Amino acid sequence: MNHDLAFRLAVPADAAALGDFMARNFLSAYGHCSTPENIQRAITEHYGEVAQFRQIQDPSRWNLIALSSDDWSGHAQLKTGGKPPAGVSSVPAVELSRFYVDVKYHGQGIAQRMMQAVKARARELGASCIYLSVWQDQPQAIRFYSKEGFSIAGTLVFMVGNDPKDDWLMVHPLD
């Protein structure tokens, strides 16, 4: 367990560092799943500095940064508003659109503590459930989400560049 873990909300000045963190972790998790061109397109469109700057300033998004001894160890993003996908029957719902822990911090309890913060924030927002999509070829992530109370409620497609990937839609009711 990492006892030097701290959480804070992302601010616009974090856009470059968050973009680097997201690009590195997206590449680590998904770099093998498509062509280099599709991976780079996904990073640029969704995870790069410009995208992070926009998302940090978007009032419908809540961006949590996990720091381990001042080193970026995790990032979670909740998104409110919008219509949830079919399979999410409980509203209001919030989307857990990002949940990454740097691989060098796996096994230290950071993911569990980040998820506690995510669930607390979702409750503060008045959500009745949290939903997410996870690539079907990520068994470690699926196991983690299942242990955290999420269950498969359907399928979605996630685009990596112009390459469609099959995702599970997972939902966690909040008590």
XYZ file of N, CA and C in Angstrom:
525
model
N 0.857 -1.184 0.000
C 0.000 0.000 0.000
C 0.891 1.232 0.000
N 0.534 2.201 -0.821
C 1.310 3.432 -0.926
C 0.741 4.442 0.064
N 1.511 4.762 1.085
C 1.025 5.675 2.124
C 1.279 7.137 1.780
N 2.057 7.409 0.734
C 2.332 8.781 0.323
C 1.376 9.236 -0.773
N 0.243 8.591 -0.892
C -0.716 8.894 -1.944
C -1.536 10.123 -1.583
N -1.663 11.022 -2.555
C -2.488 12.220 -2.394
C -3.338 12.378 -3.650
N -4.516 12.947 -3.470
C -5.404 13.232 -4.592
C -5.606 14.729 -4.697
N -5.773 15.184 -5.934
C -6.168 16.569 -6.169
C -6.879 16.627 -7.508
N -7.611 17.720 -7.703
C -8.284 17.918 -8.980
C -7.313 18.530 -9.977
N -7.461 18.135 -11.228
C -6.629 18.695 -12.288
C -7.011 20.147 -12.528
N -6.022 20.951 -12.885
C -6.209 22.356 -13.249
C -5.630 22.550 -14.651
N -6.013 23.632 -15.353
C -5.529 23.825 -16.717
C -4.007 23.728 -16.871
N -3.262 24.156 -15.872
C -1.798 24.074 -15.958
C -1.300 22.626 -15.993
N -2.168 21.666 -15.681
C -1.797 20.246 -15.711
C -1.940 19.617 -17.093
N -2.451 20.347 -18.068
C -2.802 19.744 -19.359
C -1.634 19.004 -20.005
N -0.459 19.585 -20.024
C 0.689 18.926 -20.668
C 1.089 17.668 -19.913
N 1.207 17.765 -18.596
C 1.603 16.595 -17.802
C 0.538 15.505 -17.871
N -0.735 15.895 -17.831
C -1.806 14.910 -17.925
C -1.820 14.275 -19.316
N -1.587 15.080 -20.342
C -1.491 14.540 -21.697
C -0.373 13.518 -21.814
N 0.787 13.824 -21.241
C 1.909 12.873 -21.254
C 1.549 11.596 -20.500
N 0.950 11.762 -19.317
C 0.549 10.604 -18.508
C -0.434 9.731 -19.283
N -1.460 10.362 -19.861
C -2.482 9.602 -20.574
C -1.912 8.929 -21.820
N -1.083 9.644 -22.580
C -0.493 9.053 -23.785
C 0.350 7.833 -23.421
N 1.173 7.963 -22.402
C 2.045 6.864 -21.971
C 1.216 5.656 -21.521
N 0.185 5.903 -20.735
C -0.613 4.800 -20.206
C -1.559 4.204 -21.242
N -2.091 5.026 -22.137
C -2.912 4.491 -23.224
C -2.050 3.608 -24.122
N -0.856 4.076 -24.444
C 0.060 3.303 -25.283
C 0.427 1.978 -24.610
N 0.671 2.020 -23.315
C 1.009 0.801 -22.575
C -0.145 -0.202 -22.592
N -1.360 0.285 -22.422
C -2.527 -0.600 -22.349
C -3.025 -1.050 -23.719
N -2.937 -0.173 -24.724
C -3.596 -0.449 -25.998
C -2.688 -0.351 -27.214
N -1.419 -0.068 -27.020
C -0.514 0.144 -28.144
C -0.411 -1.027 -29.094
N -0.686 -2.210 -28.611
C -0.589 -3.422 -29.419
C -1.879 -3.743 -30.180
N -2.946 -2.987 -29.945
C -4.262 -3.402 -30.442
C -4.620 -2.843 -31.808
N -3.788 -1.978 -32.367
C -4.124 -1.379 -33.653
C -2.843 -0.920 -34.339
N -3.000 -0.274 -35.469
C -1.830 0.225 -36.196
C -1.236 1.428 -35.468
N 0.038 1.702 -35.678
C 0.637 2.897 -35.063
C -0.111 4.179 -35.429
N -0.633 4.253 -36.653
C -1.372 5.447 -37.082
C -2.665 5.605 -36.285
N -3.384 4.513 -36.080
C -4.623 4.583 -35.302
C -4.352 4.914 -33.845
N -3.301 4.338 -33.288
C -2.942 4.628 -31.896
C -2.592 6.103 -31.755
N -1.779 6.620 -32.665
C -1.385 8.029 -32.578
C -2.589 8.948 -32.748
N -3.486 8.593 -33.644
C -4.698 9.401 -33.839
C -5.534 9.430 -32.562
N -5.702 8.278 -31.920
C -6.475 8.218 -30.673
C -5.812 9.058 -29.589
N -4.498 8.962 -29.481
C -3.783 9.745 -28.467
C -3.965 11.231 -28.728
N -3.775 11.644 -29.970
C -3.901 13.066 -30.307
C -5.317 13.576 -30.052
N -6.318 12.827 -30.511
C -7.706 13.281 -30.407
C -8.254 13.255 -28.984
N -7.869 12.261 -28.202
C -8.516 12.060 -26.903
C -7.622 12.281 -25.693
N -6.317 12.128 -25.856
C -5.449 12.086 -24.685
C -4.318 13.101 -24.696
N -4.119 13.805 -25.773
C -3.032 14.768 -25.870
C -3.283 16.031 -25.056
N -2.303 16.907 -25.042
C -2.365 18.131 -24.230
C -3.577 18.992 -24.566
N -3.859 19.191 -25.848
C -4.990 20.041 -26.241
C -6.305 19.431 -25.757
N -6.457 18.128 -25.939
C -7.674 17.450 -25.470
C -7.792 17.541 -23.954
N -6.680 17.360 -23.249
C -6.717 17.437 -21.784
C -7.089 18.842 -21.318
N -6.544 19.843 -21.963
C -6.855 21.228 -21.597
C -8.362 21.478 -21.717
N -8.942 21.052 -22.839
C -10.394 21.212 -23.044
C -11.182 20.456 -21.977
N -10.774 19.231 -21.705
C -11.525 18.408 -20.763
C -11.406 18.917 -19.331
N -10.251 19.426 -18.962
C -10.083 19.983 -17.614
C -11.008 21.180 -17.422
N -11.200 21.970 -18.470
C -12.043 23.161 -18.377
C -13.530 22.870 -18.565
N -13.872 21.670 -18.974
C -15.263 21.293 -19.222
C -15.971 21.074 -17.880
N -17.000 21.873 -17.564
C -17.669 21.730 -16.266
C -18.414 20.401 -16.095
N -18.632 19.662 -17.177
C -19.300 18.364 -17.051
C -18.317 17.240 -16.710
N -17.037 17.581 -16.599
C -16.018 16.565 -16.292
C -15.318 16.882 -14.982
N -15.057 15.842 -14.232
C -14.340 15.907 -12.959
C -13.083 15.079 -13.144
N -11.921 15.709 -13.020
C -10.643 15.054 -13.285
C -9.831 14.946 -12.011
N -9.652 13.720 -11.553
C -8.905 13.451 -10.334
C -7.507 12.959 -10.693
N -6.513 13.537 -10.040
C -5.121 13.133 -10.213
C -4.672 12.443 -8.929
N -4.013 11.298 -9.068
C -3.397 10.611 -7.927
C -1.894 10.849 -8.003
N -1.331 11.276 -6.893
C 0.108 11.550 -6.815
C 0.723 10.674 -5.734
N 1.790 9.996 -6.091
C 2.553 9.186 -5.142
C 3.912 9.852 -4.982
N 4.115 10.469 -3.829
C 5.359 11.225 -3.584
C 5.616 12.200 -4.730
N 4.591 12.942 -5.120
C 4.629 13.953 -6.182
C 4.784 13.387 -7.594
N 4.769 12.074 -7.753
C 4.831 11.450 -9.072
C 3.401 11.096 -9.493
N 3.050 11.387 -10.744
C 1.717 11.078 -11.241
C 1.539 9.562 -11.260
N 0.609 9.059 -10.469
C 0.398 7.615 -10.399
C -0.966 7.190 -10.930
N -1.926 8.104 -11.038
C -3.240 7.728 -11.533
C -4.074 8.909 -11.973
N -5.104 8.599 -12.744
C -6.046 9.613 -13.222
C -7.414 8.961 -13.397
N -8.429 9.633 -12.894
C -9.811 9.202 -13.092
C -10.622 10.399 -13.566
N -11.581 10.132 -14.436
C -12.433 11.206 -14.946
C -13.887 10.743 -14.919
N -14.721 11.537 -14.282
C -16.167 11.333 -14.323
C -16.767 12.351 -15.273
N -17.782 11.924 -16.001
C -18.463 12.813 -16.939
C -19.955 12.768 -16.644
N -20.536 13.953 -16.480
C -21.967 14.063 -16.217
C -22.685 14.570 -17.461
N -23.997 14.474 -17.434
C -24.791 14.966 -18.555
C -24.786 13.958 -19.693
N -25.585 14.245 -20.665
C -25.678 13.326 -21.792
C -26.541 12.128 -21.454
N -26.948 11.455 -22.484
C -27.810 10.279 -22.312
C -26.934 9.040 -22.183
N -27.128 8.264 -21.110
C -26.344 7.038 -20.970
C -26.711 6.030 -22.063
N -25.809 5.118 -22.367
C -26.099 4.121 -23.397
C -27.171 3.130 -22.946
N -27.756 2.439 -23.920
C -28.697 1.360 -23.604
C -27.972 0.366 -22.709
N -28.667 -0.125 -21.717
C -28.043 -1.016 -20.740
C -27.872 -0.341 -19.398
N -27.930 0.991 -19.404
C -27.889 1.755 -18.152
C -29.325 2.160 -17.866
N -29.959 1.446 -16.947
C -31.384 1.672 -16.705
C -31.652 2.612 -15.545
N -30.642 2.895 -14.752
C -30.818 3.752 -13.585
C -30.270 5.147 -13.881
N -31.105 6.154 -13.680
C -30.660 7.538 -13.877
C -31.019 8.341 -12.634
N -30.295 9.411 -12.356
C -29.168 9.935 -13.121
C -27.935 9.044 -12.984
N -27.188 8.970 -14.074
C -25.981 8.157 -14.128
C -24.796 9.044 -14.482
N -23.622 8.659 -14.018
C -22.388 9.340 -14.418
C -21.488 8.317 -15.095
N -20.697 8.800 -16.042
C -19.776 7.934 -16.769
C -18.380 8.035 -16.172
N -17.789 6.908 -15.882
C -16.374 6.858 -15.526
C -15.635 6.712 -16.849
N -15.256 7.854 -17.416
C -14.702 7.852 -18.766
C -13.204 7.592 -18.801
N -12.536 7.743 -17.679
C -11.099 7.448 -17.586
C -10.813 6.840 -16.226
N -9.956 5.833 -16.233
C -9.485 5.266 -14.971
C -8.173 4.554 -15.266
N -7.081 5.227 -14.988
C -5.751 4.703 -15.291
C -4.854 4.809 -14.070
N -4.127 3.730 -13.792
C -3.056 3.736 -12.805
C -1.793 3.346 -13.560
N -0.750 4.154 -13.418
C 0.520 3.861 -14.077
C 0.984 2.465 -13.674
N 1.451 1.697 -14.650
C 1.817 0.298 -14.414
C 2.839 0.144 -13.290
N 3.721 1.113 -13.113
C 4.725 0.972 -12.046
C 4.108 1.071 -10.654
N 2.834 1.481 -10.578
C 2.137 1.576 -9.298
C 1.073 0.496 -9.113
N 0.973 -0.430 -10.063
C -0.005 -1.511 -9.908
C 0.328 -2.322 -8.661
N -0.717 -2.788 -7.988
C -0.544 -3.627 -6.815
C -0.277 -2.879 -5.527
N -0.392 -1.552 -5.544
C -0.113 -0.758 -4.347
C -1.373 -0.190 -3.697
N -2.538 -0.579 -4.186
C -3.787 -0.112 -3.591
C -4.280 1.224 -4.121
N -3.585 1.780 -5.098
C -3.970 3.091 -5.632
C -5.316 3.012 -6.347
N -5.518 1.978 -7.146
C -6.776 1.857 -7.892
C -7.972 1.786 -6.948
N -7.845 1.030 -5.874
C -8.955 0.909 -4.930
C -9.258 2.252 -4.267
N -8.219 2.974 -3.891
C -8.439 4.277 -3.248
C -8.997 5.298 -4.241
N -8.535 5.247 -5.491
C -9.106 6.136 -6.509
C -10.577 5.813 -6.721
N -10.908 4.520 -6.762
C -12.301 4.138 -6.982
C -13.175 4.603 -5.822
N -12.678 4.558 -4.600
C -13.438 5.083 -3.458
C -13.743 6.561 -3.670
N -12.752 7.322 -4.140
C -12.955 8.753 -4.393
C -13.955 8.970 -5.523
N -13.878 8.154 -6.568
C -14.811 8.250 -7.694
C -16.244 7.994 -7.221
N -16.436 6.939 -6.449
C -17.783 6.610 -5.959
C -18.322 7.706 -5.042
N -17.463 8.253 -4.200
C -17.891 9.343 -3.313
C -18.324 10.552 -4.132
N -17.555 10.898 -5.163
C -17.907 12.046 -6.003
C -19.209 11.781 -6.761
N -19.387 10.578 -7.272
C -20.624 10.249 -7.986
C -21.832 10.403 -7.066
N -21.682 9.985 -5.823
C -22.779 10.155 -4.855
C -23.041 11.639 -4.599
N -21.966 12.428 -4.451
C -22.121 13.880 -4.255
C -22.883 14.507 -5.414
N -22.680 13.979 -6.610
C -23.357 14.495 -7.801
C -24.803 14.013 -7.900
N -25.215 13.145 -6.983
C -26.586 12.650 -6.979
C -26.838 11.501 -7.932
N -25.779 10.849 -8.393
C -25.937 9.749 -9.342
C -26.491 8.510 -8.652
N -27.284 7.761 -9.395
C -27.779 6.485 -8.884
C -26.898 5.325 -9.346
N -26.047 5.591 -10.354
C -25.110 4.560 -10.795
C -23.948 5.201 -11.549
N -22.893 4.408 -11.684
C -21.721 4.767 -12.490
C -21.636 3.732 -13.600
N -21.344 4.183 -14.814
C -21.120 3.227 -15.896
C -19.790 3.529 -16.566
N -19.253 2.520 -17.245
C -17.979 2.662 -17.944
C -17.943 1.686 -19.103
N -16.990 1.892 -19.983
C -16.721 0.902 -21.019
C -15.282 0.435 -20.846
N -15.074 -0.854 -21.058
C -13.747 -1.452 -20.916
C -13.552 -2.433 -22.067
N -12.383 -2.375 -22.666
C -12.070 -3.252 -23.785
C -12.207 -4.705 -23.346
N -12.862 -5.501 -24.166
C -13.107 -6.903 -23.827
C -11.819 -7.719 -23.699
N -10.728 -7.240 -24.256
C -9.435 -7.930 -24.174
C -8.560 -7.395 -23.043
N -9.173 -6.820 -22.007
C -8.445 -6.330 -20.829
C -8.940 -7.074 -19.582
N -8.602 -8.359 -19.440
C -9.151 -9.142 -18.321
C -8.776 -8.593 -16.947
N -7.597 -8.011 -16.814
C -7.200 -7.466 -15.508
C -8.122 -6.315 -15.108
N -8.417 -5.431 -16.044
C -9.313 -4.307 -15.756
C -10.729 -4.807 -15.463
N -11.186 -5.782 -16.229
C -12.532 -6.323 -16.020
C -12.642 -6.944 -14.627
N -11.624 -7.696 -14.221
C -11.628 -8.286 -12.869
C -11.674 -7.203 -11.800
N -10.866 -6.152 -11.977
C -10.859 -5.066 -10.993
C -12.241 -4.439 -10.887
N -12.831 -4.071 -12.019
C -14.148 -3.430 -11.985
C -15.196 -4.359 -11.367
N -15.122 -5.645 -11.678
C -16.066 -6.601 -11.086
C -15.915 -6.641 -9.571
N -14.685 -6.667 -9.083
C -14.446 -6.661 -7.628
C -14.967 -5.384 -6.985
N -15.000 -4.301 -7.756
C -15.473 -3.017 -7.243
C -16.985 -2.856 -7.357
N -17.690 -3.899 -7.793
C -19.148 -3.856 -7.824
C -19.766 -3.576 -9.179
N -18.967 -3.491 -10.231
C -19.495 -3.277 -11.580
C -19.877 -4.625 -12.184
N -20.926 -4.623 -12.989
C -21.311 -5.839 -13.708
C -21.561 -5.496 -15.172
N -21.369 -6.488 -16.018
C -21.543 -6.291 -17.459
C -23.025 -6.102 -17.761
N -23.321 -5.032 -18.517
C -24.708 -4.701 -18.841
C -24.939 -4.593 -20.345
N -23.906 -4.849 -21.131
C -24.053 -4.747 -22.573
C -22.709 -4.583 -23.247
N -22.765 -4.201 -24.515
C -21.545 -3.983 -25.292
C -21.584 -2.602 -25.924
N -20.405 -2.077 -26.174
C -20.226 -0.798 -26.853
C -19.064 -0.947 -27.827
N -18.932 0.009 -28.718
C -17.782 0.050 -29.614
C -16.974 1.291 -29.276
N -15.664 1.110 -29.106
C -14.738 2.215 -28.861
C -13.834 2.307 -30.076
N -13.700 3.511 -30.616
C -12.882 3.704 -31.805
C -11.451 4.068 -31.407
N -10.504 3.295 -31.895
C -9.079 3.616 -31.773
C -8.679 4.094 -33.161
N -8.668 5.427 -33.331
C -8.514 5.972 -34.677
C -9.736 5.584 -35.477
N -9.517 4.840 -36.569
C -10.673 4.362 -37.343
C -10.861 2.850 -37.186
N -10.330 2.306 -36.095
C -10.380 0.875 -35.819
C -11.356 0.602 -34.668
N -12.513 -0.040 -34.947
C -13.486 -0.300 -33.880
C -13.024 -1.428 -32.951
N -13.222 -1.218 -31.657
C -12.887 -2.220 -30.640
C -14.144 -2.533 -29.835
N -14.329 -3.803 -29.536
C -15.488 -4.227 -28.751
C -15.208 -4.016 -27.271
N -16.065 -3.259 -26.628
C -15.973 -2.981 -25.195
C -17.165 -3.587 -24.478
N -16.969 -3.876 -23.201
C -18.079 -4.198 -22.317
C -18.590 -2.907 -21.701
N -19.887 -2.788 -21.606
C -20.522 -1.746 -20.806
C -20.685 -2.342 -19.419
N -20.122 -1.679 -18.416
C -20.238 -2.156 -17.039
C -20.912 -1.076 -16.205
N -21.770 -1.507 -15.287
C -22.563 -0.582 -14.477
C -22.420 -0.957 -13.006
N -22.335 0.076 -12.175
C -22.272 -0.117 -10.722
C -23.359 0.736 -10.070
N -24.376 0.098 -9.462
C -25.389 0.886 -8.753
C -24.801 1.468 -7.472
N -25.200 2.671 -7.159
C -24.759 3.315 -5.917
C -25.878 3.214 -4.902
N -25.533 2.859 -3.667
C -26.568 2.717 -2.637
C -26.903 4.040 -2.025
